[in-house]
PDB file of C-alpha atoms in Angstrom:
ATOM      1  CA  MET A 688      23.609  10.398   8.272  1.00  0.00           C
ATOM      2  CA  LEU A 689      23.028  13.216  10.726  1.00  0.00           C
ATOM      3  CA  ALA A 690      21.030  16.377   9.971  1.00  0.00           C
ATOM      4  CA  ALA A 691      20.534  19.125  12.547  1.00  0.00           C
ATOM      5  CA  TYR A 692      18.165  22.099  12.555  1.00  0.00           C
ATOM      6  CA  GLN A 693      17.575  25.059  14.804  1.00  0.00           C
ATOM      7  CA  HIS A 694      14.626  27.368  15.241  1.00  0.00           C
ATOM      8  CA  GLU A 695      14.944  30.477  13.067  1.00  0.00           C
ATOM      9  CA  GLY A 696      12.153  32.954  12.554  1.00  0.00           C
ATOM     10  CA  SER A 697       8.962  30.938  12.083  1.00  0.00           C
ATOM     11  CA  GLY A 698      10.732  27.940  10.582  1.00  0.00           C
ATOM     12  CA  LEU A 699      13.827  25.776  10.788  1.00  0.00           C
ATOM     13  CA  ALA A 700      17.325  26.397   9.497  1.00  0.00           C
ATOM     14  CA  PRO A 701      19.896  23.628   8.960  1.00  0.00           C
ATOM     15  CA  LEU A 702      23.040  23.683  11.026  1.00  0.00           C
ATOM     16  CA  GLY A 703      26.286  23.496   9.112  1.00  0.00           C
ATOM     17  CA  PRO A 704      28.777  20.708   9.834  1.00  0.00           C
ATOM     18  CA  ASP A 705      31.050  23.158  11.646  1.00  0.00           C
ATOM     19  CA  ARG A 706      28.316  24.375  14.032  1.00  0.00           C
ATOM     20  CA  ASP A 707      28.000  23.216  17.627  1.00  0.00           C
ATOM     21  CA  LEU A 708      25.406  20.424  17.780  1.00  0.00           C
ATOM     22  CA  SER A 709      24.198  21.687  21.154  1.00  0.00           C
ATOM     23  CA  GLN A 710      22.528  24.594  19.310  1.00  0.00           C
ATOM     24  CA  ALA A 711      20.244  22.202  17.423  1.00  0.00           C
ATOM     25  CA  HIS A 712      16.573  22.000  18.356  1.00  0.00           C
ATOM     26  CA  TRP A 713      15.999  18.963  16.093  1.00  0.00           C
ATOM     27  CA  ILE A 714      18.540  16.268  15.261  1.00  0.00           C
ATOM     28  CA  ASP A 715      17.561  13.731  12.620  1.00  0.00           C
ATOM     29  CA  LEU A 716      19.563  10.485  12.580  1.00  0.00           C
ATOM     30  CA  PHE A 717      19.130   8.445   9.386  1.00  0.00           C
ATOM     31  CA  GLY A 718      20.906   5.090   9.645  1.00  0.00           C
ATOM     32  CA  PRO A 719      23.421   6.573  12.123  1.00  0.00           C
ATOM     33  CA  ASP A 720      26.924   5.199  12.483  1.00  0.00           C
ATOM     34  CA  ALA A 721      28.784   4.841  15.764  1.00  0.00           C
ATOM     35  CA  GLU A 722      30.287   8.350  15.613  1.00  0.00           C
ATOM     36  CA  GLU A 723      26.944  10.062  14.985  1.00  0.00           C
ATOM     37  CA  THR A 724      25.311   8.028  17.744  1.00  0.00           C
ATOM     38  CA  ALA A 725      28.071   9.030  20.158  1.00  0.00           C
ATOM     39  CA  ARG A 726      27.637  12.732  19.343  1.00  0.00           C
ATOM     40  CA  VAL A 727      23.967  12.580  20.293  1.00  0.00           C
ATOM     41  CA  GLU A 728      24.481  10.377  23.330  1.00  0.00           C
ATOM     42  CA  ALA A 729      26.892  13.026  24.628  1.00  0.00           C
ATOM     43  CA  PHE A 730      23.751  15.019  25.534  1.00  0.00           C
ATOM     44  CA  GLY A 731      22.589  12.202  27.815  1.00  0.00           C
ATOM     45  CA  ILE A 732      20.137  10.785  25.243  1.00  0.00           C
ATOM     46  CA  GLY A 733      20.226   7.051  24.670  1.00  0.00           C
ATOM     47  CA  VAL A 734      19.936   6.331  20.934  1.00  0.00           C
ATOM     48  CA  PRO A 735      18.130   2.994  20.381  1.00  0.00           C
ATOM     49  CA  SER A 736      19.403   0.431  17.915  1.00  0.00           C
ATOM     50  CA  LEU A 737      17.239  -0.892  15.098  1.00  0.00           C
ATOM     51  CA  GLU A 738      16.661  -4.087  17.089  1.00  0.00           C
ATOM     52  CA  ASP A 739      15.376  -2.038  20.032  1.00  0.00           C
ATOM     53  CA  MET A 740      13.104  -0.014  17.754  1.00  0.00           C
ATOM     54  CA  GLU A 741      11.582  -3.165  16.269  1.00  0.00           C
ATOM     55  CA  GLU A 742      10.416  -4.462  19.657  1.00  0.00           C
ATOM     56  CA  ILE A 743       6.613  -4.638  19.685  1.00  0.00           C
ATOM     57  CA  GLU A 744       6.021  -4.340  23.432  1.00  0.00           C
ATOM     58  CA  ILE A 745       4.467  -1.028  24.441  1.00  0.00           C
ATOM     59  CA  SER A 746       6.959  -0.765  27.299  1.00  0.00           C
ATOM     60  CA  ASN A 747       9.738  -0.641  24.702  1.00  0.00           C
ATOM     61  CA  ARG A 748       8.007   1.641  22.220  1.00  0.00           C
ATOM     62  CA  LEU A 749       6.522   4.156  24.661  1.00  0.00           C
ATOM     63  CA  HIS A 750       8.488   4.923  27.807  1.00  0.00           C
ATOM     64  CA  ARG A 751      10.423   7.631  29.583  1.00  0.00           C
ATOM     65  CA  GLU A 752      14.108   7.751  30.436  1.00  0.00           C
ATOM     66  CA  GLY A 753      14.479  10.584  32.918  1.00  0.00           C
ATOM     67  CA  ASP A 754      13.217  13.719  31.188  1.00  0.00           C
ATOM     68  CA  CYS A 755      13.439  12.072  27.740  1.00  0.00           C
ATOM     69  CA  GLN A 756      10.209  10.811  26.198  1.00  0.00           C
ATOM     70  CA  VAL A 757      10.867   7.789  23.945  1.00  0.00           C
ATOM     71  CA  MET A 758       8.136   7.178  21.359  1.00  0.00           C
ATOM     72  CA  THR A 759       8.363   4.706  18.461  1.00  0.00           C
ATOM     73  CA  VAL A 760       5.903   4.445  15.567  1.00  0.00           C
ATOM     74  CA  MET A 761       5.754   2.445  12.344  1.00  0.00           C
ATOM     75  CA  LEU A 762       5.808   4.592   9.211  1.00  0.00           C
ATOM     76  CA  PRO A 763       5.671   3.693   5.508  1.00  0.00           C
ATOM     77  CA  GLY A 764       8.662   4.690   3.425  1.00  0.00           C
ATOM     78  CA  ARG A 765      10.696   3.549   0.439  1.00  0.00           C
ATOM     79  CA  ASP A 766      13.826   1.472   0.114  1.00  0.00           C
ATOM     80  CA  GLU A 767      16.703   2.028  -2.306  1.00  0.00           C
ATOM     81  CA  LYS A 768      14.661   0.482  -5.152  1.00  0.00           C
ATOM     82  CA  GLY A 769      11.650   2.720  -4.505  1.00  0.00           C
ATOM     83  CA  ARG A 770       9.482  -0.033  -2.987  1.00  0.00           C
ATOM     84  CA  GLN A 771       7.095   0.801  -0.146  1.00  0.00           C
ATOM     85  CA  PHE A 772       7.640  -0.855   3.231  1.00  0.00           C
ATOM     86  CA  SER A 773       7.047  -0.054   6.895  1.00  0.00           C
ATOM     87  CA  ALA A 774       9.778   0.422   9.464  1.00  0.00           C
ATOM     88  CA  PRO A 775      10.055   1.965  12.942  1.00  0.00           C
ATOM     89  CA  VAL A 776      10.875   5.597  13.640  1.00  0.00           C
ATOM     90  CA  THR A 777      11.748   6.704  17.175  1.00  0.00           C
ATOM     91  CA  PHE A 778      11.159  10.185  18.600  1.00  0.00           C
ATOM     92  CA  LEU A 779      13.379  11.173  21.534  1.00  0.00           C
ATOM     93  CA  LEU A 780      11.852  14.314  23.031  1.00  0.00           C
ATOM     94  CA  THR A 781      13.618  16.308  25.743  1.00  0.00           C
ATOM     95  CA  PRO A 782      13.039  19.868  26.975  1.00  0.00           C
ATOM     96  CA  GLU A 783      16.121  20.989  25.011  1.00  0.00           C
ATOM     97  CA  ARG A 784      15.769  19.169  21.683  1.00  0.00           C
ATOM     98  CA  LEU A 785      14.006  16.593  19.566  1.00  0.00           C
ATOM     99  CA  VAL A 786      15.974  13.633  18.198  1.00  0.00           C
ATOM    100  CA  THR A 787      14.506  11.328  15.543  1.00  0.00           C
ATOM    101  CA  VAL A 788      16.066   7.958  14.724  1.00  0.00           C
ATOM    102  CA  ARG A 789      15.162   6.100  11.542  1.00  0.00           C
ATOM    103  CA  HIS A 790      16.613   3.569   9.123  1.00  0.00           C
ATOM    104  CA  HIS A 791      14.434   4.276   6.095  1.00  0.00           C
ATOM    105  CA  ALA A 792      13.187   7.369   4.291  1.00  0.00           C
ATOM    106  CA  PRO A 793       9.620   8.457   5.072  1.00  0.00           C
ATOM    107  CA  ARG A 794       8.911  11.489   2.906  1.00  0.00           C
ATOM    108  CA  PRO A 795       7.819  13.859   5.753  1.00  0.00           C
ATOM    109  CA  PHE A 796      11.388  13.956   7.081  1.00  0.00           C
ATOM    110  CA  ASP A 797      12.501  15.449   3.773  1.00  0.00           C
ATOM    111  CA  THR A 798       9.616  17.884   3.353  1.00  0.00           C
ATOM    112  CA  PHE A 799       9.094  19.152   6.899  1.00  0.00           C
ATOM    113  CA  PRO A 800      12.336  21.189   7.250  1.00  0.00           C
ATOM    114  CA  THR A 801      11.336  23.336   4.248  1.00  0.00           C
ATOM    115  CA  ARG A 802       7.673  23.585   5.304  1.00  0.00           C
ATOM    116  CA  ALA A 803       8.077  24.054   9.056  1.00  0.00           C
ATOM    117  CA  ASP A 804       7.188  27.755   8.831  1.00  0.00           C
ATOM    118  CA  ARG A 805       3.687  26.730   7.646  1.00  0.00           C
ATOM    119  CA  SER A 806       3.113  24.318  10.514  1.00  0.00           C
ATOM    120  CA  SER A 807       0.171  25.145  12.780  1.00  0.00           C
ATOM    121  CA  ALA A 808       2.292  24.076  15.765  1.00  0.00           C
ATOM    122  CA  GLY A 809       5.198  26.416  15.036  1.00  0.00           C
ATOM    123  CA  THR A 810       8.848  25.737  15.813  1.00  0.00           C
ATOM    124  CA  ASP A 811       9.398  27.713  19.012  1.00  0.00           C
ATOM    125  CA  THR A 812      10.165  24.679  21.184  1.00  0.00           C
ATOM    126  CA  PRO A 813      11.190  21.054  20.629  1.00  0.00           C
ATOM    127  CA  VAL A 814       7.669  19.985  21.607  1.00  0.00           C
ATOM    128  CA  ARG A 815       6.169  22.187  18.904  1.00  0.00           C
ATOM    129  CA  ILE A 816       8.695  20.910  16.378  1.00  0.00           C
ATOM    130  CA  PHE A 817       7.620  17.395  17.327  1.00  0.00           C
ATOM    131  CA  LEU A 818       3.946  18.229  16.844  1.00  0.00           C
ATOM    132  CA  GLY A 819       4.703  19.964  13.545  1.00  0.00           C
ATOM    133  CA  LEU A 820       6.543  16.869  12.319  1.00  0.00           C
ATOM    134  CA  VAL A 821       3.638  14.671  13.406  1.00  0.00           C
ATOM    135  CA  GLU A 822       1.285  16.986  11.520  1.00  0.00           C
ATOM    136  CA  GLU A 823       3.418  16.559   8.396  1.00  0.00           C
ATOM    137  CA  ILE A 824       3.374  12.780   8.820  1.00  0.00           C
ATOM    138  CA  ILE A 825      -0.419  12.747   9.136  1.00  0.00           C
ATOM    139  CA  ALA A 826      -0.719  14.883   6.019  1.00  0.00           C
ATOM    140  CA  ARG A 827       1.516  12.408   4.184  1.00  0.00           C
ATOM    141  CA  GLN A 828      -0.765   9.512   5.158  1.00  0.00           C
ATOM    142  CA  ALA A 829      -3.704  11.507   3.800  1.00  0.00           C
ATOM    143  CA  ASP A 830      -1.808  12.001   0.527  1.00  0.00           C
ATOM    144  CA  LEU A 831      -1.173   8.260   0.285  1.00  0.00           C
ATOM    145  CA  LEU A 832      -4.861   7.532   0.802  1.00  0.00           C
ATOM    146  CA  GLU A 833      -5.805  10.076  -1.865  1.00  0.00           C
ATOM    147  CA  ALA A 834      -3.382   8.399  -4.276  1.00  0.00           C
ATOM    148  CA  THR A 835      -4.980   5.038  -3.467  1.00  0.00           C
ATOM    149  CA  GLY A 836      -8.402   6.497  -4.246  1.00  0.00           C
ATOM    150  CA  ARG A 837      -7.169   7.681  -7.650  1.00  0.00           C
ATOM    151  CA  VAL A 838      -5.755   4.252  -8.486  1.00  0.00           C
ATOM    152  CA  LEU A 839      -9.037   2.601  -7.486  1.00  0.00           C
ATOM    153  CA  ASP A 840     -10.959   5.087  -9.650  1.00  0.00           C
ATOM    154  CA  ARG A 841      -8.787   4.172 -12.637  1.00  0.00           C
ATOM    155  CA  VAL A 842      -9.140   0.440 -12.023  1.00  0.00           C
ATOM    156  CA  ALA A 843     -12.902   0.766 -11.626  1.00  0.00           C
ATOM    157  CA  GLY A 844     -13.060   2.580 -14.966  1.00  0.00           C
ATOM    158  CA  GLU A 845     -11.100  -0.230 -16.607  1.00  0.00           C
ATOM    159  CA  VAL A 846     -13.058  -3.077 -15.029  1.00  0.00           C
ATOM    160  CA  TYR A 847     -16.564  -1.615 -15.178  1.00  0.00           C
ATOM    161  CA  GLY A 848     -16.096   0.357 -18.396  1.00  0.00           C
ATOM    162  CA  ASP A 849     -17.853  -0.358 -21.682  1.00  0.00           C
ATOM    163  CA  GLU A 850     -14.631  -1.251 -23.459  1.00  0.00           C
ATOM    164  CA  ALA A 851     -13.621  -4.889 -23.176  1.00  0.00           C
ATOM    165  CA  ASN A 852     -10.365  -5.683 -21.385  1.00  0.00           C
ATOM    166  CA  ASP A 853      -8.148  -8.630 -22.158  1.00  0.00           C
ATOM    167  CA  VAL A 854      -7.062 -11.000 -19.426  1.00  0.00           C
ATOM    168  CA  GLU A 855      -3.576  -9.482 -19.243  1.00  0.00           C
ATOM    169  CA  GLY A 856      -5.025  -6.009 -18.687  1.00  0.00           C
ATOM    170  CA  LEU A 857      -7.274  -7.336 -15.934  1.00  0.00           C
ATOM    171  CA  ARG A 858      -4.339  -9.083 -14.293  1.00  0.00           C
ATOM    172  CA  LEU A 859      -2.396  -5.823 -14.273  1.00  0.00           C
ATOM    173  CA  ALA A 860      -5.427  -4.116 -12.730  1.00  0.00           C
ATOM    174  CA  LEU A 861      -5.599  -6.845 -10.086  1.00  0.00           C
ATOM    175  CA  ARG A 862      -1.907  -6.302  -9.312  1.00  0.00           C
ATOM    176  CA  ASP A 863      -2.510  -2.557  -8.903  1.00  0.00           C
ATOM    177  CA  VAL A 864      -5.427  -3.213  -6.552  1.00  0.00           C
ATOM    178  CA  GLY A 865      -3.306  -5.616  -4.509  1.00  0.00           C
ATOM    179  CA  GLN A 866      -0.529  -3.054  -4.209  1.00  0.00           C
ATOM    180  CA  GLN A 867      -2.991  -0.450  -2.961  1.00  0.00           C
ATOM    181  CA  GLY A 868      -4.332  -2.933  -0.440  1.00  0.00           C
ATOM    182  CA  GLU A 869      -0.813  -3.423   0.888  1.00  0.00           C
ATOM    183  CA  LEU A 870      -0.292   0.330   1.030  1.00  0.00           C
ATOM    184  CA  THR A 871      -3.508   0.915   2.989  1.00  0.00           C
ATOM    185  CA  ALA A 872      -2.400  -1.764   5.448  1.00  0.00           C
ATOM    186  CA  LYS A 873       0.863   0.125   5.999  1.00  0.00           C
ATOM    187  CA  VAL A 874      -1.013   3.414   6.437  1.00  0.00           C
ATOM    188  CA  ARG A 875      -3.378   1.778   8.923  1.00  0.00           C
ATOM    189  CA  LEU A 876      -0.404   0.556  10.957  1.00  0.00           C
ATOM    190  CA  ALA A 877       1.108   4.055  10.878  1.00  0.00           C
ATOM    191  CA  LEU A 878      -2.135   5.696  12.022  1.00  0.00           C
ATOM    192  CA  PHE A 879      -2.642   3.128  14.764  1.00  0.00           C
ATOM    193  CA  THR A 880       0.838   3.561  16.240  1.00  0.00           C
ATOM    194  CA  MET A 881       0.682   7.348  15.922  1.00  0.00           C
ATOM    195  CA  GLU A 882      -2.696   7.456  17.653  1.00  0.00           C
ATOM    196  CA  ARG A 883      -1.276   5.440  20.523  1.00  0.00           C
ATOM    197  CA  MET A 884       1.796   7.677  20.631  1.00  0.00           C
ATOM    198  CA  LEU A 885      -0.244  10.892  20.762  1.00  0.00           C
ATOM    199  CA  SER A 886      -2.506   9.482  23.454  1.00  0.00           C
ATOM    200  CA  THR A 887       0.527   8.696  25.587  1.00  0.00           C
ATOM    201  CA  PHE A 888       2.092  12.064  24.767  1.00  0.00           C
ATOM    202  CA  ILE A 889      -1.032  13.897  25.952  1.00  0.00           C
ATOM    203  CA  THR A 890      -0.951  11.963  29.228  1.00  0.00           C
ATOM    204  CA  TRP A 891       2.736  12.614  29.792  1.00  0.00           C
ATOM    205  CA  ASN A 892       2.492  16.335  29.028  1.00  0.00           C
ATOM    206  CA  ALA A 893      -0.660  17.141  30.966  1.00  0.00           C
ATOM    207  CA  THR A 894       1.371  19.371  33.301  1.00  0.00           C
ATOM    208  CA  MET A 895       2.786  21.305  30.332  1.00  0.00           C
ATOM    209  CA  LYS A 896      -0.552  23.047  29.771  1.00  0.00           C
ATOM    210  CA  ALA A 897       0.398  25.657  32.346  1.00  0.00           C
ATOM    211  CA  ARG A 898       3.477  26.652  30.306  1.00  0.00           C
ATOM    212  CA  ASP A 899       1.975  26.146  26.837  1.00  0.00           C
ATOM    213  CA  PRO A 900      -1.826  25.721  26.857  1.00  0.00           C
ATOM    214  CA  GLN A 901      -1.953  25.003  23.119  1.00  0.00           C
ATOM    215  CA  ILE A 902       0.064  21.771  23.298  1.00  0.00           C
ATOM    216  CA  GLY A 903      -2.862  19.622  24.399  1.00  0.00           C
ATOM    217  CA  THR A 904      -5.210  21.294  21.927  1.00  0.00           C
ATOM    218  CA  LEU A 905      -2.830  20.684  19.014  1.00  0.00           C
ATOM    219  CA  ALA A 906      -2.285  17.034  19.969  1.00  0.00           C
ATOM    220  CA  LYS A 907      -6.012  16.396  20.321  1.00  0.00           C
ATOM    221  CA  ALA A 908      -6.654  18.028  16.934  1.00  0.00           C
ATOM    222  CA  GLN A 909      -4.142  15.646  15.407  1.00  0.00           C
ATOM    223  CA  MET A 910      -5.923  12.744  17.106  1.00  0.00           C
ATOM    224  CA  ARG A 911      -9.161  13.850  15.435  1.00  0.00           C
ATOM    225  CA  ASP A 912      -7.374  14.003  12.071  1.00  0.00           C
ATOM    226  CA  ILE A 913      -6.139  10.450  12.586  1.00  0.00           C
ATOM    227  CA  ASN A 914      -9.652   9.265  13.460  1.00  0.00           C
ATOM    228  CA  ALA A 915     -11.031  10.878  10.312  1.00  0.00           C
ATOM    229  CA  LEU A 916      -8.345   9.195   8.201  1.00  0.00           C
ATOM    230  CA  GLU A 917      -9.147   5.838   9.795  1.00  0.00           C
ATOM    231  CA  VAL A 918     -12.790   6.208   8.729  1.00  0.00           C
ATOM    232  CA  HIS A 919     -11.689   7.057   5.190  1.00  0.00           C
ATOM    233  CA  LEU A 920      -9.284   4.117   5.294  1.00  0.00           C
ATOM    234  CA  ASP A 921     -12.131   1.727   6.084  1.00  0.00           C
ATOM    235  CA  PHE A 922     -14.011   3.071   3.069  1.00  0.00           C
ATOM    236  CA  LEU A 923     -10.978   2.552   0.828  1.00  0.00           C
ATOM    237  CA  ASN A 924     -10.492  -0.978   2.134  1.00  0.00           C
ATOM    238  CA  SER A 925     -14.060  -1.818   1.178  1.00  0.00           C
ATOM    239  CA  ARG A 926     -13.347  -0.428  -2.305  1.00  0.00           C
ATOM    240  CA  VAL A 927     -10.182  -2.523  -2.527  1.00  0.00           C
ATOM    241  CA  ALA A 928     -12.167  -5.652  -1.629  1.00  0.00           C
ATOM    242  CA  LEU A 929     -14.898  -4.806  -4.156  1.00  0.00           C
ATOM    243  CA  ALA A 930     -12.375  -4.042  -6.904  1.00  0.00           C
ATOM    244  CA  THR A 931     -10.547  -7.309  -6.190  1.00  0.00           C
ATOM    245  CA  ASP A 932     -13.742  -9.350  -6.392  1.00  0.00           C
ATOM    246  CA  ALA A 933     -14.907  -7.552  -9.537  1.00  0.00           C
ATOM    247  CA  THR A 934     -11.571  -7.961 -11.303  1.00  0.00           C
ATOM    248  CA  LEU A 935     -11.377 -11.648 -10.421  1.00  0.00           C
ATOM    249  CA  GLY A 936     -14.945 -12.045 -11.635  1.00  0.00           C
ATOM    250  CA  MET A 937     -14.108 -10.419 -14.970  1.00  0.00           C
ATOM    251  CA  ILE A 938     -11.048 -12.641 -15.357  1.00  0.00           C
ATOM    252  CA  ASN A 939     -13.156 -15.722 -14.624  1.00  0.00           C
ATOM    253  CA  LEU A 940     -15.802 -14.624 -17.131  1.00  0.00           C
ATOM    254  CA  ASP A 941     -13.163 -14.087 -19.791  1.00  0.00           C
ATOM    255  CA  GLU A 942     -11.555 -17.443 -19.114  1.00  0.00           C
ATOM    256  CA  ASN A 943     -14.964 -19.139 -19.076  1.00  0.00           C
ATOM    257  CA  ALA A 944     -15.698 -17.643 -22.503  1.00  0.00           C
ATOM    258  CA  VAL A 945     -12.477 -19.170 -23.812  1.00  0.00           C
ATOM    259  CA  VAL A 946     -13.320 -22.547 -22.297  1.00  0.00           C
ATOM    260  CA  ARG A 947     -16.839 -22.358 -23.745  1.00  0.00           C
ATOM    261  CA  THR A 948     -15.448 -21.600 -27.209  1.00  0.00           C
ATOM    262  CA  LEU A 949     -13.084 -24.566 -26.981  1.00  0.00           C
ATOM    263  CA  SER A 950     -15.949 -26.772 -25.803  1.00  0.00           C
ATOM    264  CA  VAL A 951     -18.144 -25.701 -28.730  1.00  0.00           C
ATOM    265  CA  VAL A 952     -15.324 -26.340 -31.203  1.00  0.00           C
ATOM    266  CA  ALA A 953     -14.796 -29.795 -29.717  1.00  0.00           C
ATOM    267  CA  ALA A 954     -18.551 -30.490 -29.905  1.00  0.00           C
ATOM    268  CA  LEU A 955     -18.636 -29.494 -33.584  1.00  0.00           C
ATOM    269  CA  PHE A 956     -16.220 -32.307 -34.374  1.00  0.00           C
ATOM    270  CA  LEU A 957     -18.010 -34.961 -32.343  1.00  0.00           C
ATOM    271  CA  PRO A 958     -20.634 -36.001 -34.976  1.00  0.00           C
ATOM    272  CA  PRO A 959     -18.103 -36.086 -37.844  1.00  0.00           C
ATOM    273  CA  THR A 960     -15.767 -38.077 -35.624  1.00  0.00           C
ATOM    274  CA  LEU A 961     -18.556 -40.522 -34.846  1.00  0.00           C
ATOM    275  CA  ILE A 962     -19.314 -41.030 -38.546  1.00  0.00           C
ATOM    276  CA  ALA A 963     -15.633 -41.463 -39.393  1.00  0.00           C
ATOM    277  CA  SER A 964     -15.257 -43.944 -36.531  1.00  0.00           C
ATOM    278  CA  ILE A 965     -18.173 -46.046 -37.788  1.00  0.00           C
ATOM    279  CA  TYR A 966     -16.763 -46.325 -41.263  1.00  0.00           C
ATOM    280  CA  GLY A 967     -13.307 -46.944 -39.912  1.00  0.00           C
ATOM    281  CA  MET A 968     -14.373 -50.251 -38.363  1.00  0.00           C
ATOM    282  CA  ASN A 969     -12.911 -53.356 -40.015  1.00  0.00           C
ATOM    283  CA  PHE A 970     -16.003 -55.539 -40.328  1.00  0.00           C
ATOM    284  CA  ALA A 971     -16.217 -57.972 -43.219  1.00  0.00           C
ATOM    285  CA  HIS A 972     -19.785 -57.062 -44.175  1.00  0.00           C
ATOM    286  CA  MET A 973     -20.389 -53.302 -44.482  1.00  0.00           C
ATOM    287  CA  PRO A 974     -22.892 -52.743 -47.335  1.00  0.00           C
ATOM    288  CA  GLU A 975     -21.968 -49.055 -47.821  1.00  0.00           C
ATOM    289  CA  LEU A 976     -18.404 -49.940 -48.792  1.00  0.00           C
ATOM    290  CA  ASP A 977     -19.612 -51.388 -52.110  1.00  0.00           C
ATOM    291  CA  GLU A 978     -21.467 -48.231 -53.109  1.00  0.00           C
ATOM    292  CA  PRO A 979     -19.578 -46.128 -55.703  1.00  0.00           C
ATOM    293  CA  TYR A 980     -20.381 -42.820 -53.963  1.00  0.00           C
ATOM    294  CA  ALA A 981     -20.044 -44.058 -50.388  1.00  0.00           C
ATOM    295  CA  TYR A 982     -16.943 -41.920 -49.747  1.00  0.00           C
ATOM    296  CA  PHE A 983     -18.655 -38.706 -50.837  1.00  0.00           C
ATOM    297  CA  ILE A 984     -21.816 -39.644 -48.936  1.00  0.00           C
ATOM    298  CA  ALA A 985     -19.774 -40.108 -45.741  1.00  0.00           C
ATOM    299  CA  LEU A 986     -18.010 -36.749 -46.239  1.00  0.00           C
ATOM    300  CA  GLY A 987     -21.350 -35.063 -46.807  1.00  0.00           C
ATOM    301  CA  ALA A 988     -22.783 -36.643 -43.676  1.00  0.00           C
ATOM    302  CA  MET A 989     -19.819 -35.352 -41.669  1.00  0.00           C
ATOM    303  CA  VAL A 990     -20.180 -31.803 -43.011  1.00  0.00           C
ATOM    304  CA  ALA A 991     -23.946 -31.855 -42.522  1.00  0.00           C
ATOM    305  CA  SER A 992     -23.655 -33.097 -38.923  1.00  0.00           C
ATOM    306  CA  ALA A 993     -21.078 -30.423 -38.079  1.00  0.00           C
ATOM    307  CA  ALA A 994     -23.202 -27.709 -39.727  1.00  0.00           C
ATOM    308  CA  GLY A 995     -26.297 -28.910 -37.886  1.00  0.00           C
ATOM    309  CA  THR A 996     -24.446 -28.786 -34.559  1.00  0.00           C
ATOM    310  CA  TRP A 997     -23.218 -25.258 -35.307  1.00  0.00           C
ATOM    311  CA  ILE A 998     -26.747 -24.073 -36.170  1.00  0.00           C
ATOM    312  CA  TRP A 999     -28.096 -25.589 -32.959  1.00  0.00           C
ATOM    313  CA  PHE A1000     -25.431 -23.843 -30.826  1.00  0.00           C
ATOM    314  CA  LYS A1001     -26.116 -20.581 -32.639  1.00  0.00           C
ATOM    315  CA  ALA A1002     -29.837 -20.859 -31.937  1.00  0.00           C
ATOM    316  CA  LYS A1003     -29.072 -21.424 -28.238  1.00  0.00           C
ATOM    317  CA  GLY A1004     -26.883 -18.291 -28.173  1.00  0.00           C
ATOM    318  CA  TRP A1005     -23.767 -20.164 -27.190  1.00  0.00           C
ATOM    319  CA  LEU A1006     -21.761 -18.703 -30.078  1.00  0.00           C
TER     320      LEU A1006
END
């Protein structure tokens, strides 16, 4: 799918399908087919394939092809079933336009076109559109971390709260914590690759300061935002680890209580079982067998031994 936008006022306006694509300042390729790729490559811009975008070498992810700056980052997004996963997104930045290539749906690519007029970078040039989109992506990572913090707050209330939780509830809480741990890992990867991209971008565009002095300032401000998010991410990761350990501890305590109860119940039957075993032996001379009340005496001894065991456990606080 191909979406094209041009600078209009202080924001971006979509180009209709009948408009000339050369008027676009930003072209967004989402899972492009051969025809859409050819339309963009007609401007002399090489559109990378998904296999090229997935290469991990820096020389493949950050390089220049003539006057085109090729920058690839890993961003979290959702698949068709709504599940979070990370995939590469490539920015192709030229003096005339910005082209983005992606094969999944990070939310900033849906929200930025309608919010571009509020971007601190503006939309006057493709470079500023690029920085505005990066700003939106950073804000999205901050939103994801805030959502993780809310989930951890809820789990902490469930695990550390006064109300008892059953094992199934604790297992669900552990699943939620694990999912947030996976999400923070994806956000960390996004922040790391974006930090490296911005560092390279600043180096490449050092000479642009003469034409637009704010470019370097905006990029460095975004670098500081990323650094602040990385600090907050470390804090959340420590909370994830603590919540995981606490939840596992609560599950173990609950399971140990069940095992202890079963052990006590088994111990209650040990003395009666011993008595029954003694009188179940087939010896020829057992004096008690001739007593008229031997049966009731044996039953009484069994009940008394079980009751005595129960009282002893109760006194120890094991029940």
